[in-house]
XYZ file of N, CA and C in Angstrom:
375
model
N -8.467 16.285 -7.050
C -8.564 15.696 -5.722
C -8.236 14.214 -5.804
N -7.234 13.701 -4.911
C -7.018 12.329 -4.694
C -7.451 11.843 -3.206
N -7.965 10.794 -3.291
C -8.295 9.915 -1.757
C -7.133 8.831 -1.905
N -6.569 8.784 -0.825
C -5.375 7.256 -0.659
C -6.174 6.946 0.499
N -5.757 5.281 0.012
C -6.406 4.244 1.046
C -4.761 3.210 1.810
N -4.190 3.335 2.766
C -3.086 2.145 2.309
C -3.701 0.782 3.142
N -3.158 -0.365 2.573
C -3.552 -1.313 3.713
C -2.332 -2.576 3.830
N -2.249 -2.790 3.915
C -1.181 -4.155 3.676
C -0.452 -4.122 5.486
N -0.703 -3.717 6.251
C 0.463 -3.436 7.805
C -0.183 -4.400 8.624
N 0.384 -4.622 9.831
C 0.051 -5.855 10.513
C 1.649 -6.538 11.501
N 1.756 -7.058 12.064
C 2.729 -7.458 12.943
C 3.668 -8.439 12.124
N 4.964 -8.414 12.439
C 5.601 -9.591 12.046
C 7.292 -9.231 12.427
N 7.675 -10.188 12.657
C 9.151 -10.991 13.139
C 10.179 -10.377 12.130
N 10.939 -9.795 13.023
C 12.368 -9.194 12.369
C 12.876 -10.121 11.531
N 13.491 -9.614 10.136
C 13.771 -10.967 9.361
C 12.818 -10.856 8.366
N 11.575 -10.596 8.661
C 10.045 -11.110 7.597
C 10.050 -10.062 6.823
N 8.841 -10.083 6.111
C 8.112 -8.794 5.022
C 6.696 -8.898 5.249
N 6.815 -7.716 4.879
C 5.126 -7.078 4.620
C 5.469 -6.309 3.279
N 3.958 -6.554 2.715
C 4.160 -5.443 1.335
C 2.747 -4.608 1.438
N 3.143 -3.313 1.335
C 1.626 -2.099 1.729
C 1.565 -2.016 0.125
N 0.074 -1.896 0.494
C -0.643 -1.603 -0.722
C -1.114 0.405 -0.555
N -1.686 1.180 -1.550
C -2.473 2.297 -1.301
C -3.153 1.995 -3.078
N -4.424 2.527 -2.358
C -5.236 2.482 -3.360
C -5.708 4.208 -4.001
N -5.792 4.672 -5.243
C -6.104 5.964 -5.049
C -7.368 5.877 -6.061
N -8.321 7.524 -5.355
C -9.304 7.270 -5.996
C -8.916 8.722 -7.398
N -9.535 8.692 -8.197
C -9.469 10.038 -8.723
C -8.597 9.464 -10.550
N -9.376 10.659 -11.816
C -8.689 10.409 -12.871
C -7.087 10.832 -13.203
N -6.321 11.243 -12.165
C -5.308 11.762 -12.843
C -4.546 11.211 -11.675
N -4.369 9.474 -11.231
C -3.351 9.033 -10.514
C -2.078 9.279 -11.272
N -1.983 8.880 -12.822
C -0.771 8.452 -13.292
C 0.110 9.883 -13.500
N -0.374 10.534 -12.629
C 0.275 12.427 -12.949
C 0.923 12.884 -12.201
N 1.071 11.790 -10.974
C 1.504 12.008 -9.640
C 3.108 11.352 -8.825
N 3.342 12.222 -8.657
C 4.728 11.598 -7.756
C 3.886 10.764 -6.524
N 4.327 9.678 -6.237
C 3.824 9.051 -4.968
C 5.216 8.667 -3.889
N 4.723 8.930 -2.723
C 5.889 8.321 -1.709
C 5.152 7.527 -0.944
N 6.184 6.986 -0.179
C 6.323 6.722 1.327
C 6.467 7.252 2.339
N 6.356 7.189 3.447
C 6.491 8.333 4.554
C 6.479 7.215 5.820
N 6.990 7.635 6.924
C 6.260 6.272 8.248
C 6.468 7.747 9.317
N 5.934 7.355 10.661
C 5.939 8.314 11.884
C 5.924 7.433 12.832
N 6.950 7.218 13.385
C 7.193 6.064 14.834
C 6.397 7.668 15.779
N 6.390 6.603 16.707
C 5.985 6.891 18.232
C 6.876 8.301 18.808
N 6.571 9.954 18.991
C 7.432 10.563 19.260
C 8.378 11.342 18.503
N 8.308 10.996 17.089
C 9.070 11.157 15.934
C 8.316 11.746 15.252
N 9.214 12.550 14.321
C 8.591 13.637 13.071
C 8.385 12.543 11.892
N 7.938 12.826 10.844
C 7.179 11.798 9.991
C 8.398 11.710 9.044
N 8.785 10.759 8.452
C 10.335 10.683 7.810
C 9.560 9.930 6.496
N 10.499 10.794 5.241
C 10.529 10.056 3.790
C 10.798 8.498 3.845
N 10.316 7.833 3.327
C 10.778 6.537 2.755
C 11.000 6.102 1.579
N 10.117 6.153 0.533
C 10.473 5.732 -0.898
C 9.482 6.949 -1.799
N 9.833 7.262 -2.918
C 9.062 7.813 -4.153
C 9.299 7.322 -5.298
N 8.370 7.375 -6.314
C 8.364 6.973 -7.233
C 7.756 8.054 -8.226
N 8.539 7.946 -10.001
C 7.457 9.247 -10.217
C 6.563 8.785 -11.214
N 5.742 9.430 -12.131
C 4.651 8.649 -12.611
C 4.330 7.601 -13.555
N 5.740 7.679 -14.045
C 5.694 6.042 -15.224
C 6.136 4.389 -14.192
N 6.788 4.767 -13.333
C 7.533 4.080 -12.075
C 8.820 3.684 -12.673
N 9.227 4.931 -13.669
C 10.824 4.260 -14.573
C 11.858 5.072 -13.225
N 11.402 5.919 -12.003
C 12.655 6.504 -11.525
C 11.938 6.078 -10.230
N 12.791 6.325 -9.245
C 12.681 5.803 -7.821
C 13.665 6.473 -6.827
N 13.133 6.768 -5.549
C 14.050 7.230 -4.685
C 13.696 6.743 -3.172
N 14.835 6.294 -2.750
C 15.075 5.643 -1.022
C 15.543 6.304 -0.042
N 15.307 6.474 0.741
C 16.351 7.012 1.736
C 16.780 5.963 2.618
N 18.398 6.029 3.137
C 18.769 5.561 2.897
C 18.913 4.148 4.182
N 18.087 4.847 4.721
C 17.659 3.687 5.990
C 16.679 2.589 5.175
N 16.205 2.487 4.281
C 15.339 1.200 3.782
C 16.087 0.396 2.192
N 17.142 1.406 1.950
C 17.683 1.279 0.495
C 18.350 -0.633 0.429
N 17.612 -0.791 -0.872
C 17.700 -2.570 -0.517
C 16.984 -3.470 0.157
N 16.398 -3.005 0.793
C 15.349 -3.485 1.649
C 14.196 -3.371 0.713
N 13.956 -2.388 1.318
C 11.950 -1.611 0.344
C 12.134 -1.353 -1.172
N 11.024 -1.647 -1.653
C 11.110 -1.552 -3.413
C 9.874 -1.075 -3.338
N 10.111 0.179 -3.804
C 8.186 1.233 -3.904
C 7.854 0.520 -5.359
N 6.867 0.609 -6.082
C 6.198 0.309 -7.002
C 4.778 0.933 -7.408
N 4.513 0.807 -8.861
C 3.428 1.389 -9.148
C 2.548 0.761 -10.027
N 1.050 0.904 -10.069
C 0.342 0.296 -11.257
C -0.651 1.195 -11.797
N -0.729 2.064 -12.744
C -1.285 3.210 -13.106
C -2.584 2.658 -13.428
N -2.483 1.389 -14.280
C -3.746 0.716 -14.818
C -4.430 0.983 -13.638
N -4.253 -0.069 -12.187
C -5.308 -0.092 -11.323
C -5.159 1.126 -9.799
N -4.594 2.281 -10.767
C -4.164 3.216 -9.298
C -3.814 2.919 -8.157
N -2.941 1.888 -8.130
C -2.334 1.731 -6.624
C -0.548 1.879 -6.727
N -0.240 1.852 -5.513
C 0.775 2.215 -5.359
C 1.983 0.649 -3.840
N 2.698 0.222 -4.129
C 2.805 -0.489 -3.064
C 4.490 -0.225 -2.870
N 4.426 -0.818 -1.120
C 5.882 -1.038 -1.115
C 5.960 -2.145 -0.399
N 7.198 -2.871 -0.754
C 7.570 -3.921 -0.927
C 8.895 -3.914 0.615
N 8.411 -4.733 1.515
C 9.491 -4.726 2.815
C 10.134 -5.996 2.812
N 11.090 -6.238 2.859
C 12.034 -7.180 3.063
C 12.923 -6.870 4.296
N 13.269 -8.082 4.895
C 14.515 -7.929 5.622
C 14.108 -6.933 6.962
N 12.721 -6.829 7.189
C 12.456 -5.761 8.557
C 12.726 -6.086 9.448
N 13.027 -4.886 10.325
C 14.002 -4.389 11.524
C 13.170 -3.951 12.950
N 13.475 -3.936 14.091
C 12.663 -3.443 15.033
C 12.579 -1.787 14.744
N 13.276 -1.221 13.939
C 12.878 0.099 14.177
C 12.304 0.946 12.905
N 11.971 -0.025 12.103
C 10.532 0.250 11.046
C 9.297 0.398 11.483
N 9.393 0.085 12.640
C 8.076 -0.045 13.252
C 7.652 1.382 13.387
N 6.091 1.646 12.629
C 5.811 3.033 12.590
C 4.423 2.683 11.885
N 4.134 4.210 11.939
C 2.683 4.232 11.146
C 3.267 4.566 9.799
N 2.766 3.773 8.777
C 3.085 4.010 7.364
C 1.905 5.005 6.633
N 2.389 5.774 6.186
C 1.645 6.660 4.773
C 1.805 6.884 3.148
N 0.786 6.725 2.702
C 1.237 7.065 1.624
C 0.711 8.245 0.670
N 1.607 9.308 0.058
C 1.259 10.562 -0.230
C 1.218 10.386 -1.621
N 0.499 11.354 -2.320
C 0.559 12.481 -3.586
C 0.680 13.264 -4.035
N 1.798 13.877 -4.900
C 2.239 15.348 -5.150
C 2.259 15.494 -6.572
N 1.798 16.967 -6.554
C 1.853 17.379 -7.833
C 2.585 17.534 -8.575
N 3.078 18.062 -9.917
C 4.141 18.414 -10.474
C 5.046 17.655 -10.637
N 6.724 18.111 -11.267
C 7.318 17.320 -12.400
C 7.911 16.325 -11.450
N 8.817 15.212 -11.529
C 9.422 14.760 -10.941
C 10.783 14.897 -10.026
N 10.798 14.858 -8.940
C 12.305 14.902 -8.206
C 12.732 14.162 -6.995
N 13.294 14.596 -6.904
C 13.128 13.481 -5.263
C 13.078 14.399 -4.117
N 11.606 14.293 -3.911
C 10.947 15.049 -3.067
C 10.974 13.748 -1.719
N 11.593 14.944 -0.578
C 11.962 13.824 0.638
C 10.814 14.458 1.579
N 10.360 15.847 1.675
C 9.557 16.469 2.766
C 8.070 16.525 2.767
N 7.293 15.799 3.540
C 6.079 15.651 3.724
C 5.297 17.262 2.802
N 5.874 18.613 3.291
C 5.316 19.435 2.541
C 5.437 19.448 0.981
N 5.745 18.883 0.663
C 6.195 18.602 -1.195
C 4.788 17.553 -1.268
N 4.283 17.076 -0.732
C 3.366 16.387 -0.946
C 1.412 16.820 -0.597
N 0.477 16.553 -1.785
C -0.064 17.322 -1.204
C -1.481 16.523 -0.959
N -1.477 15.223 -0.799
C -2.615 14.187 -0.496
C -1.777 13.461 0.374
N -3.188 13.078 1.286
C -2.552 11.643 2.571
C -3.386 10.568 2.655
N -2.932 9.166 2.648
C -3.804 8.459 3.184
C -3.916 8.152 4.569
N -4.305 7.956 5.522
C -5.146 7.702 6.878
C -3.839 6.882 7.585
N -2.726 6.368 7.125
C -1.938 5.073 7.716
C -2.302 3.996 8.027
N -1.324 2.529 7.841
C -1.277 1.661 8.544
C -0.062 1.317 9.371
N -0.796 0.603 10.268
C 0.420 0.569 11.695
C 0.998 -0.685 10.784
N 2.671 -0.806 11.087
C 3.477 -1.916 10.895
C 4.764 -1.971 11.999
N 4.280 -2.876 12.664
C 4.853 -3.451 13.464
C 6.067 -4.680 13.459
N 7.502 -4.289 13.940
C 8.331 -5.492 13.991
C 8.918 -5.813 15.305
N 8.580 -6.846 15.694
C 9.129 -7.947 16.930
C 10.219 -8.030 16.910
N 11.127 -7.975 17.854
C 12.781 -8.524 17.950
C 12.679 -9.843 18.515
């Protein structure tokens, strides 16, 4: 069993960054594929970044690629991503998941099998 916490979201000006944090509770974080995920307003919940459990591989899609840099710290079980360069239409509730098993680039919310709660991130034009 994993608990995710994310927090790092909050308002800010097209142009700026935010970097989300998720915190996980449980002994076997470093076993885990972790993503990104966001769900605007009206919208189905869309992949954003994964990472798999050493943080030597990484995957974007391709609306944030260059922008967002997912990251990992096994020592202190968290997981963050890194926003640069945000856009008015990032704006969404951010999540961050946990999935079992080997590594791939898992893009679909069902490939994943822990959630944390979201934070709203908001961008101004």
């Amino acid at each position: 069993q994993v608990q995710l916490v994310e927090s790092g979201g909050g308002l800010v000006q097209a142009g700026g960054s935010l970097r989300l944090s998720c915190a996980a509770s449980g002994r076997t974080f470093s076993s885990y594929v972790m993503g990104w995920f966001r769900q605007a307003p009206g919208k189905e919940r869309e992949f954003v970044a994964a990472i798999n459990w050493s943080g030597g591989s990484t995957y974007y899609a391709d609306s944030v690629k260059g922008r967002f840099t997912i990251s990992r710290d096994n020592a202190k079980s968290t997981v963050n991503l890194q926003m640069n360069s945000l856009k008015a239409e990032d704006t969404a509730v951010y999540y961050c998941a946990a999935g079992r098993g080997a590594w791939n680039t898992r893009t679909l919310p069902r490939e994943y099998n822990y959630w944390g709660q979201g934070t709203q991130v908001t961008v101004s034009s």
